[in-house]
Amino acid sequence: QVQLVESGGGLVQAGGSLRLSCAASGSVSSINGMYWYRQAPGSMRELVAGITSDGSTDYADSVKGRFTISRDNVKRTVNLQMNSLKPEDTAVYYCAAVPIYSDRPAYWGQGTQVTVSS
């Protein structure tokens, strides 16, 4: 089992920045990819960014050039630096982990609220 705990959400004005962190514990050696998803009210959960164990990254088109995902395997954390935030970035952000035996997330954090005011 893997436990994920997010932190760093909050309220920020448009154009501002926030840094989300996700701390992993438990059987972290079984994790391959780490991902950030978000879900806005009335919308489906969507993939925001991901990073594999070898450091390869991928981003949703809507956040490319503004968000940066990084991973610290020693500290067992994955971070999401969010710059130039827009009101449409408002959502609950979830950290997710994909185990080495799967191609989809098996573990989820509890979520952290990000609110961007205009």
CSV table of C-alpha atoms in Angstrom, one decimal:
chain,number,residue,atom,x,y,z
A,1,GLN,CA,0.0,0.0,0.0
A,2,VAL,CA,1.0,3.6,-0.7
A,3,GLN,CA,-0.3,6.6,1.1
A,4,LEU,CA,-0.3,10.0,-0.6
A,5,VAL,CA,-0.7,13.4,1.2
A,6,GLU,CA,-1.0,16.6,-0.7
A,7,SER,CA,-0.3,20.1,0.7
A,8,GLY,CA,0.2,23.6,-0.6
A,9,GLY,CA,-3.2,24.5,-1.9
A,10,GLY,CA,-4.9,27.9,-1.2
A,11,LEU,CA,-6.3,31.1,-2.6
A,12,VAL,CA,-4.3,33.2,-5.0
A,13,GLN,CA,-5.0,36.0,-7.4
A,14,ALA,CA,-4.8,35.5,-11.1
A,15,GLY,CA,-1.2,35.7,-12.3
A,16,GLY,CA,0.1,34.4,-9.0
A,17,SER,CA,1.9,31.2,-8.1
A,18,LEU,CA,1.4,28.2,-5.9
A,19,ARG,CA,3.5,25.1,-5.2
A,20,LEU,CA,1.8,21.8,-4.4
A,21,SER,CA,3.6,19.0,-2.8
A,22,CYS,CA,2.7,15.3,-2.4
A,23,ALA,CA,4.4,13.1,0.1
A,24,ALA,CA,4.4,9.4,-0.5
A,25,SER,CA,4.8,6.7,2.2
A,26,GLY,CA,4.4,3.0,2.4
A,27,SER,CA,5.5,0.7,-0.4
A,28,VAL,CA,7.0,3.5,-2.5
A,29,SER,CA,9.4,1.2,-4.3
A,30,SER,CA,6.3,-0.2,-6.2
A,31,ILE,CA,5.6,3.2,-7.7
A,32,ASN,CA,6.5,4.1,-11.3
A,33,GLY,CA,4.6,7.2,-12.4
A,34,MET,CA,3.4,10.1,-10.3
A,35,TYR,CA,0.7,12.4,-11.5
A,36,TRP,CA,-1.4,15.4,-10.6
A,37,TYR,CA,-5.0,15.5,-11.6
A,38,ARG,CA,-7.6,18.2,-10.9
A,39,GLN,CA,-11.4,18.3,-10.7
A,40,ALA,CA,-13.4,21.5,-11.0
A,41,PRO,CA,-17.0,21.6,-9.8
A,42,GLY,CA,-19.3,20.0,-12.3
A,43,SER,CA,-16.4,18.7,-14.4
A,44,MET,CA,-14.6,15.5,-14.9
A,45,ARG,CA,-11.3,14.8,-13.3
A,46,GLU,CA,-8.5,15.6,-15.7
A,47,LEU,CA,-4.9,14.9,-15.9
A,48,VAL,CA,-2.7,17.9,-15.3
A,49,ALA,CA,0.9,16.6,-15.3
A,50,GLY,CA,2.9,13.5,-14.8
A,51,ILE,CA,6.4,12.3,-14.2
A,52,THR,CA,7.8,8.8,-14.5
A,53,SER,CA,10.5,7.1,-12.5
A,54,ASP,CA,13.2,8.1,-15.1
A,55,GLY,CA,12.1,11.7,-15.0
A,56,SER,CA,10.1,11.9,-18.2
A,57,THR,CA,7.3,14.5,-17.9
A,58,ASP,CA,4.0,15.2,-19.6
A,59,TYR,CA,1.6,18.1,-19.3
A,60,ALA,CA,-1.9,18.9,-20.3
A,61,ASP,CA,-2.0,21.5,-23.1
A,62,SER,CA,-3.8,23.9,-20.8
A,63,VAL,CA,-0.9,24.1,-18.4
A,64,LYS,CA,2.1,23.8,-20.6
A,65,GLY,CA,4.6,26.6,-20.0
A,66,ARG,CA,3.0,27.5,-16.7
A,67,PHE,CA,3.2,24.4,-14.6
A,68,THR,CA,6.3,22.3,-13.8
A,69,ILE,CA,6.2,18.9,-12.2
A,70,SER,CA,9.3,17.5,-10.3
A,71,ARG,CA,10.1,14.5,-8.3
A,72,ASP,CA,12.5,13.9,-5.3
A,73,ASN,CA,13.0,10.2,-4.9
A,74,VAL,CA,15.0,10.7,-1.8
A,75,LYS,CA,12.4,12.7,0.0
A,76,ARG,CA,9.6,10.7,-1.7
A,77,THR,CA,7.8,13.8,-2.9
A,78,VAL,CA,6.4,15.1,-6.1
A,79,ASN,CA,5.8,18.8,-6.6
A,80,LEU,CA,3.8,20.9,-8.9
A,81,GLN,CA,4.9,24.4,-9.4
A,82,MET,CA,2.1,26.5,-10.8
A,83,ASN,CA,2.8,29.9,-12.2
A,84,SER,CA,0.7,32.5,-14.1
A,85,LEU,CA,-2.4,31.0,-12.5
A,86,LYS,CA,-5.8,31.6,-14.1
A,87,PRO,CA,-9.3,31.5,-12.7
A,88,GLU,CA,-9.9,28.4,-14.8
A,89,ASP,CA,-7.2,26.6,-12.8
A,90,THR,CA,-9.5,26.6,-9.8
A,91,ALA,CA,-10.1,23.0,-8.8
A,92,VAL,CA,-9.3,20.3,-6.3
A,93,TYR,CA,-5.9,18.9,-7.1
A,94,TYR,CA,-5.1,15.3,-6.5
A,95,CYS,CA,-1.9,13.4,-6.4
A,96,ALA,CA,-1.9,9.9,-7.9
A,97,ALA,CA,0.6,7.1,-8.1
A,98,VAL,CA,0.8,4.4,-10.8
A,99,PRO,CA,2.4,1.2,-9.7
A,100,ILE,CA,5.0,-0.6,-11.8
A,101,TYR,CA,2.5,-3.4,-12.5
A,102,SER,CA,-0.2,-1.1,-13.9
A,103,ASP,CA,-0.8,1.6,-16.4
A,104,ARG,CA,-3.3,3.6,-14.4
A,105,PRO,CA,-3.3,5.2,-10.9
A,106,ALA,CA,-3.9,2.8,-8.0
A,107,TYR,CA,-3.3,5.3,-5.2
A,108,TRP,CA,-4.8,8.7,-4.6
A,109,GLY,CA,-4.3,11.5,-2.2
A,110,GLN,CA,-7.2,13.3,-0.4
A,111,GLY,CA,-6.9,16.4,-2.6
A,112,THR,CA,-6.1,20.0,-2.0
A,113,GLN,CA,-8.1,23.0,-3.0
A,114,VAL,CA,-6.7,25.6,-5.3
A,115,THR,CA,-8.7,28.7,-5.9
A,116,VAL,CA,-7.6,31.5,-8.3
A,117,SER,CA,-9.5,34.7,-8.0
A,118,SER,CA,-9.9,37.1,-11.0
